[in-house]
């Protein structure tokens, strides 16, 4: 698979590059665009402040420009938290998208969006302060209405960005379970 992997509000940190290496070792081609142009952040708050300075439209423009040269190949869009929301937005706008792998995040769904049989897999902590139960239930129903084929995996007791070994949220057991399931998902596409 050709995978476009977007980083979280922490920026393009080592954990994202390690995830890309893990995906490459499984036989996938992976791109990791740096939407923050070299900036990384130790806290969500710092990253969110930087994201706000860039602006949503500019961030999406950077993501589209990064994906555009490869979209004809049929991309799997993937991302961590903020990157997952960006991946979702791009996948729902790309009729050649092969799949959507969401790690730690989702996004609003535009009215009238369609994703005919698009395979979607979401991995998220339970509970997650950024992905509440009510939000996830509504998101799941809306994604179903788009025509997407959605699987959701919850990890009790894990922190929000539980796959990043350099952050306090890290949960090795949940992270390894996530990668095991996600790699199986990608192999099925």
PDB file of C-alpha atoms in Angstrom:
ATOM      1  CA  UNK A   1       0.000   0.000   0.000  1.00  0.00           C
ATOM      2  CA  UNK A   2       0.927   3.616  -0.513  1.00  0.00           C
ATOM      3  CA  UNK A   3       0.412   5.389   2.810  1.00  0.00           C
ATOM      4  CA  UNK A   4       0.330   9.118   3.546  1.00  0.00           C
ATOM      5  CA  UNK A   5       0.961   9.381   7.314  1.00  0.00           C
ATOM      6  CA  UNK A   6       0.254  12.695   9.061  1.00  0.00           C
ATOM      7  CA  UNK A   7       1.704  13.761  12.418  1.00  0.00           C
ATOM      8  CA  UNK A   8      -0.107  15.016  15.535  1.00  0.00           C
ATOM      9  CA  UNK A   9      -0.018  18.502  17.073  1.00  0.00           C
ATOM     10  CA  UNK A  10       3.341  17.500  18.540  1.00  0.00           C
ATOM     11  CA  UNK A  11       4.800  17.736  15.011  1.00  0.00           C
ATOM     12  CA  UNK A  12       6.901  15.282  13.038  1.00  0.00           C
ATOM     13  CA  UNK A  13       8.450  13.556  16.061  1.00  0.00           C
ATOM     14  CA  UNK A  14      10.559  10.383  16.187  1.00  0.00           C
ATOM     15  CA  UNK A  15       7.476   8.259  16.982  1.00  0.00           C
ATOM     16  CA  UNK A  16       5.913   9.173  13.624  1.00  0.00           C
ATOM     17  CA  UNK A  17       9.105   8.285  11.772  1.00  0.00           C
ATOM     18  CA  UNK A  18       9.327   5.020  13.734  1.00  0.00           C
ATOM     19  CA  UNK A  19       5.731   4.225  12.787  1.00  0.00           C
ATOM     20  CA  UNK A  20       6.578   4.898   9.133  1.00  0.00           C
ATOM     21  CA  UNK A  21       9.586   2.559   9.421  1.00  0.00           C
ATOM     22  CA  UNK A  22       7.353  -0.130  10.944  1.00  0.00           C
ATOM     23  CA  UNK A  23       4.945   0.233   8.017  1.00  0.00           C
ATOM     24  CA  UNK A  24       7.806   0.125   5.503  1.00  0.00           C
ATOM     25  CA  UNK A  25       9.169  -3.037   7.143  1.00  0.00           C
ATOM     26  CA  UNK A  26       5.735  -4.579   6.486  1.00  0.00           C
ATOM     27  CA  UNK A  27       6.145  -3.805   2.772  1.00  0.00           C
ATOM     28  CA  UNK A  28       4.336  -0.482   2.449  1.00  0.00           C
ATOM     29  CA  UNK A  29       5.509   2.729   0.823  1.00  0.00           C
ATOM     30  CA  UNK A  30       5.072   5.590   3.315  1.00  0.00           C
ATOM     31  CA  UNK A  31       5.324   9.369   3.174  1.00  0.00           C
ATOM     32  CA  UNK A  32       5.439  11.536   6.313  1.00  0.00           C
ATOM     33  CA  UNK A  33       4.871  15.167   5.342  1.00  0.00           C
ATOM     34  CA  UNK A  34       5.978  17.767   7.885  1.00  0.00           C
ATOM     35  CA  UNK A  35       2.990  20.118   8.070  1.00  0.00           C
ATOM     36  CA  UNK A  36       4.693  22.165  10.806  1.00  0.00           C
ATOM     37  CA  UNK A  37       7.848  22.780   8.730  1.00  0.00           C
ATOM     38  CA  UNK A  38      10.324  21.429  11.277  1.00  0.00           C
ATOM     39  CA  UNK A  39       8.606  22.580  14.473  1.00  0.00           C
ATOM     40  CA  UNK A  40       7.886  20.040  17.195  1.00  0.00           C
ATOM     41  CA  UNK A  41       6.214  20.529  20.567  1.00  0.00           C
ATOM     42  CA  UNK A  42       6.413  18.851  23.952  1.00  0.00           C
ATOM     43  CA  UNK A  43       2.795  19.577  24.901  1.00  0.00           C
ATOM     44  CA  UNK A  44      -0.558  19.412  23.153  1.00  0.00           C
ATOM     45  CA  UNK A  45      -1.211  23.023  24.169  1.00  0.00           C
ATOM     46  CA  UNK A  46       1.949  24.304  22.455  1.00  0.00           C
ATOM     47  CA  UNK A  47       1.143  22.304  19.333  1.00  0.00           C
ATOM     48  CA  UNK A  48      -2.456  23.521  19.251  1.00  0.00           C
ATOM     49  CA  UNK A  49      -1.287  27.118  19.594  1.00  0.00           C
ATOM     50  CA  UNK A  50       1.039  26.618  16.631  1.00  0.00           C
ATOM     51  CA  UNK A  51      -1.736  24.933  14.648  1.00  0.00           C
ATOM     52  CA  UNK A  52      -4.001  27.934  15.288  1.00  0.00           C
ATOM     53  CA  UNK A  53      -1.285  30.311  14.053  1.00  0.00           C
ATOM     54  CA  UNK A  54      -0.985  28.339  10.823  1.00  0.00           C
ATOM     55  CA  UNK A  55      -4.753  28.123  10.416  1.00  0.00           C
ATOM     56  CA  UNK A  56      -6.945  25.225   9.340  1.00  0.00           C
ATOM     57  CA  UNK A  57      -7.053  26.189   5.661  1.00  0.00           C
ATOM     58  CA  UNK A  58      -3.273  26.517   5.370  1.00  0.00           C
ATOM     59  CA  UNK A  59      -2.752  23.220   7.182  1.00  0.00           C
ATOM     60  CA  UNK A  60      -5.148  21.442   4.803  1.00  0.00           C
ATOM     61  CA  UNK A  61      -3.477  23.116   1.835  1.00  0.00           C
ATOM     62  CA  UNK A  62      -0.088  21.783   2.969  1.00  0.00           C
ATOM     63  CA  UNK A  63      -1.573  18.297   3.378  1.00  0.00           C
ATOM     64  CA  UNK A  64      -3.219  18.350  -0.052  1.00  0.00           C
ATOM     65  CA  UNK A  65       0.013  19.521  -1.688  1.00  0.00           C
ATOM     66  CA  UNK A  66       1.920  16.720   0.053  1.00  0.00           C
ATOM     67  CA  UNK A  67      -0.571  14.046  -1.049  1.00  0.00           C
ATOM     68  CA  UNK A  68      -1.315  15.306  -4.572  1.00  0.00           C
ATOM     69  CA  UNK A  69       1.744  13.796  -6.318  1.00  0.00           C
ATOM     70  CA  UNK A  70       0.799  10.340  -5.012  1.00  0.00           C
ATOM     71  CA  UNK A  71      -3.012  10.337  -4.978  1.00  0.00           C
ATOM     72  CA  UNK A  72      -3.287   8.768  -8.453  1.00  0.00           C
ATOM     73  CA  UNK A  73      -1.665   5.639  -6.966  1.00  0.00           C
ATOM     74  CA  UNK A  74      -4.565   5.164  -4.564  1.00  0.00           C
ATOM     75  CA  UNK A  75      -3.435   6.239  -1.114  1.00  0.00           C
ATOM     76  CA  UNK A  76      -4.251   4.953   2.311  1.00  0.00           C
ATOM     77  CA  UNK A  77      -4.537   8.094   4.409  1.00  0.00           C
ATOM     78  CA  UNK A  78      -3.384   7.726   8.009  1.00  0.00           C
ATOM     79  CA  UNK A  79      -2.565   9.962  10.920  1.00  0.00           C
ATOM     80  CA  UNK A  80      -2.108  10.519  14.614  1.00  0.00           C
ATOM     81  CA  UNK A  81      -4.679  12.705  16.440  1.00  0.00           C
ATOM     82  CA  UNK A  82      -4.646  16.010  14.487  1.00  0.00           C
ATOM     83  CA  UNK A  83      -3.056  14.077  11.635  1.00  0.00           C
ATOM     84  CA  UNK A  84      -5.953  11.610  11.753  1.00  0.00           C
ATOM     85  CA  UNK A  85      -8.446  14.446  11.311  1.00  0.00           C
ATOM     86  CA  UNK A  86      -6.442  15.700   8.323  1.00  0.00           C
ATOM     87  CA  UNK A  87      -6.209  12.180   6.891  1.00  0.00           C
ATOM     88  CA  UNK A  88      -9.974  11.765   7.246  1.00  0.00           C
ATOM     89  CA  UNK A  89     -10.676  15.044   5.458  1.00  0.00           C
ATOM     90  CA  UNK A  90      -8.392  14.116   2.563  1.00  0.00           C
ATOM     91  CA  UNK A  91      -9.647  10.527   2.278  1.00  0.00           C
ATOM     92  CA  UNK A  92     -13.278  11.641   2.101  1.00  0.00           C
ATOM     93  CA  UNK A  93     -12.341  14.036  -0.703  1.00  0.00           C
ATOM     94  CA  UNK A  94     -10.289  11.551  -2.739  1.00  0.00           C
ATOM     95  CA  UNK A  95     -12.287   9.058  -4.794  1.00  0.00           C
ATOM     96  CA  UNK A  96      -9.105   7.011  -5.353  1.00  0.00           C
ATOM     97  CA  UNK A  97      -8.453   6.571  -1.610  1.00  0.00           C
ATOM     98  CA  UNK A  98      -7.833   2.911  -0.747  1.00  0.00           C
ATOM     99  CA  UNK A  99      -8.323   3.198   3.003  1.00  0.00           C
ATOM    100  CA  UNK A 100      -8.253   5.360   6.102  1.00  0.00           C
ATOM    101  CA  UNK A 101      -6.293   4.499   9.261  1.00  0.00           C
ATOM    102  CA  UNK A 102      -7.097   6.788  12.177  1.00  0.00           C
ATOM    103  CA  UNK A 103      -4.906   6.703  15.276  1.00  0.00           C
ATOM    104  CA  UNK A 104      -6.165   8.724  18.233  1.00  0.00           C
ATOM    105  CA  UNK A 105      -8.468  11.061  16.325  1.00  0.00           C
ATOM    106  CA  UNK A 106     -11.358  11.820  14.020  1.00  0.00           C
ATOM    107  CA  UNK A 107     -12.828  14.915  12.434  1.00  0.00           C
ATOM    108  CA  UNK A 108     -16.100  16.534  11.486  1.00  0.00           C
ATOM    109  CA  UNK A 109     -17.688  15.064   8.384  1.00  0.00           C
ATOM    110  CA  UNK A 110     -18.834  17.477   5.702  1.00  0.00           C
ATOM    111  CA  UNK A 111     -22.537  17.295   4.843  1.00  0.00           C
ATOM    112  CA  UNK A 112     -23.051  15.170   1.766  1.00  0.00           C
ATOM    113  CA  UNK A 113     -19.626  13.497   2.014  1.00  0.00           C
ATOM    114  CA  UNK A 114     -19.463  10.050   0.447  1.00  0.00           C
ATOM    115  CA  UNK A 115     -16.981   7.247   0.872  1.00  0.00           C
ATOM    116  CA  UNK A 116     -18.457   4.291  -0.972  1.00  0.00           C
ATOM    117  CA  UNK A 117     -17.157   1.185   0.816  1.00  0.00           C
ATOM    118  CA  UNK A 118     -13.995   2.992   1.969  1.00  0.00           C
ATOM    119  CA  UNK A 119     -12.321   0.769   4.596  1.00  0.00           C
ATOM    120  CA  UNK A 120     -11.822   2.805   7.777  1.00  0.00           C
ATOM    121  CA  UNK A 121     -10.149   1.714  10.986  1.00  0.00           C
ATOM    122  CA  UNK A 122     -10.039   3.855  14.136  1.00  0.00           C
ATOM    123  CA  UNK A 123      -7.871   3.177  17.196  1.00  0.00           C
ATOM    124  CA  UNK A 124      -8.605   5.344  20.223  1.00  0.00           C
ATOM    125  CA  UNK A 125      -8.177   5.355  24.003  1.00  0.00           C
ATOM    126  CA  UNK A 126     -11.110   4.673  26.295  1.00  0.00           C
ATOM    127  CA  UNK A 127     -11.814   7.155  27.696  1.00  0.00           C
ATOM    128  CA  UNK A 128     -10.187   9.813  25.556  1.00  0.00           C
ATOM    129  CA  UNK A 129     -10.576  13.504  26.465  1.00  0.00           C
ATOM    130  CA  UNK A 130     -10.469  14.538  22.800  1.00  0.00           C
ATOM    131  CA  UNK A 131     -12.680  11.724  21.466  1.00  0.00           C
ATOM    132  CA  UNK A 132     -15.588  11.441  23.909  1.00  0.00           C
ATOM    133  CA  UNK A 133     -18.058   8.562  23.805  1.00  0.00           C
ATOM    134  CA  UNK A 134     -20.881  10.809  22.548  1.00  0.00           C
ATOM    135  CA  UNK A 135     -18.653  12.267  19.833  1.00  0.00           C
ATOM    136  CA  UNK A 136     -17.476   8.820  18.701  1.00  0.00           C
ATOM    137  CA  UNK A 137     -21.019   7.464  18.556  1.00  0.00           C
ATOM    138  CA  UNK A 138     -22.149  10.366  16.372  1.00  0.00           C
ATOM    139  CA  UNK A 139     -19.006  10.120  14.240  1.00  0.00           C
ATOM    140  CA  UNK A 140     -19.528   6.376  13.711  1.00  0.00           C
ATOM    141  CA  UNK A 141     -23.127   6.900  12.561  1.00  0.00           C
ATOM    142  CA  UNK A 142     -22.129   9.741  10.221  1.00  0.00           C
ATOM    143  CA  UNK A 143     -19.281   7.726   8.719  1.00  0.00           C
ATOM    144  CA  UNK A 144     -21.718   4.888   8.134  1.00  0.00           C
ATOM    145  CA  UNK A 145     -24.002   7.274   6.250  1.00  0.00           C
ATOM    146  CA  UNK A 146     -21.109   8.201   3.946  1.00  0.00           C
ATOM    147  CA  UNK A 147     -20.898   4.550   2.904  1.00  0.00           C
ATOM    148  CA  UNK A 148     -17.607   3.880   4.707  1.00  0.00           C
ATOM    149  CA  UNK A 149     -16.902   0.436   6.151  1.00  0.00           C
ATOM    150  CA  UNK A 150     -15.833   1.384   9.704  1.00  0.00           C
ATOM    151  CA  UNK A 151     -14.093  -0.600  12.456  1.00  0.00           C
ATOM    152  CA  UNK A 152     -13.443   0.995  15.861  1.00  0.00           C
ATOM    153  CA  UNK A 153     -10.948  -0.305  18.427  1.00  0.00           C
ATOM    154  CA  UNK A 154     -10.915   1.128  21.965  1.00  0.00           C
ATOM    155  CA  UNK A 155      -8.087   0.717  24.472  1.00  0.00           C
ATOM    156  CA  UNK A 156      -9.218   0.978  28.088  1.00  0.00           C
ATOM    157  CA  UNK A 157      -6.921   2.942  30.349  1.00  0.00           C
ATOM    158  CA  UNK A 158      -4.558   4.119  27.612  1.00  0.00           C
ATOM    159  CA  UNK A 159      -3.699   7.808  27.272  1.00  0.00           C
ATOM    160  CA  UNK A 160      -4.657   9.876  24.217  1.00  0.00           C
ATOM    161  CA  UNK A 161      -1.413   9.423  22.215  1.00  0.00           C
ATOM    162  CA  UNK A 162      -0.655   5.995  23.630  1.00  0.00           C
ATOM    163  CA  UNK A 163       1.457   4.873  20.639  1.00  0.00           C
ATOM    164  CA  UNK A 164       4.172   7.522  21.184  1.00  0.00           C
ATOM    165  CA  UNK A 165       6.873   6.071  23.484  1.00  0.00           C
ATOM    166  CA  UNK A 166       8.278   9.548  24.182  1.00  0.00           C
ATOM    167  CA  UNK A 167       5.050  10.927  25.673  1.00  0.00           C
ATOM    168  CA  UNK A 168       3.471  10.345  29.106  1.00  0.00           C
ATOM    169  CA  UNK A 169       0.378   8.765  27.437  1.00  0.00           C
ATOM    170  CA  UNK A 170       2.416   5.827  26.128  1.00  0.00           C
ATOM    171  CA  UNK A 171       0.949   2.378  26.763  1.00  0.00           C
ATOM    172  CA  UNK A 172       3.149  -0.376  25.324  1.00  0.00           C
ATOM    173  CA  UNK A 173       0.489  -3.084  25.429  1.00  0.00           C
ATOM    174  CA  UNK A 174      -2.156  -0.916  23.728  1.00  0.00           C
ATOM    175  CA  UNK A 175       0.391   0.356  21.190  1.00  0.00           C
ATOM    176  CA  UNK A 176       1.484  -3.148  20.180  1.00  0.00           C
ATOM    177  CA  UNK A 177      -2.136  -4.312  19.937  1.00  0.00           C
ATOM    178  CA  UNK A 178      -2.910  -1.299  17.753  1.00  0.00           C
ATOM    179  CA  UNK A 179      -0.035  -1.989  15.374  1.00  0.00           C
ATOM    180  CA  UNK A 180      -0.903  -5.689  15.148  1.00  0.00           C
ATOM    181  CA  UNK A 181      -4.512  -4.904  14.148  1.00  0.00           C
ATOM    182  CA  UNK A 182      -3.556  -1.964  11.916  1.00  0.00           C
ATOM    183  CA  UNK A 183      -1.012  -4.006   9.976  1.00  0.00           C
ATOM    184  CA  UNK A 184      -3.636  -6.702   9.426  1.00  0.00           C
ATOM    185  CA  UNK A 185      -6.042  -4.016   8.186  1.00  0.00           C
ATOM    186  CA  UNK A 186      -3.477  -2.683   5.726  1.00  0.00           C
ATOM    187  CA  UNK A 187      -2.699  -6.204   4.483  1.00  0.00           C
ATOM    188  CA  UNK A 188      -6.405  -6.715   3.777  1.00  0.00           C
ATOM    189  CA  UNK A 189      -6.677  -3.715   1.444  1.00  0.00           C
TER     190      UNK A 189
END
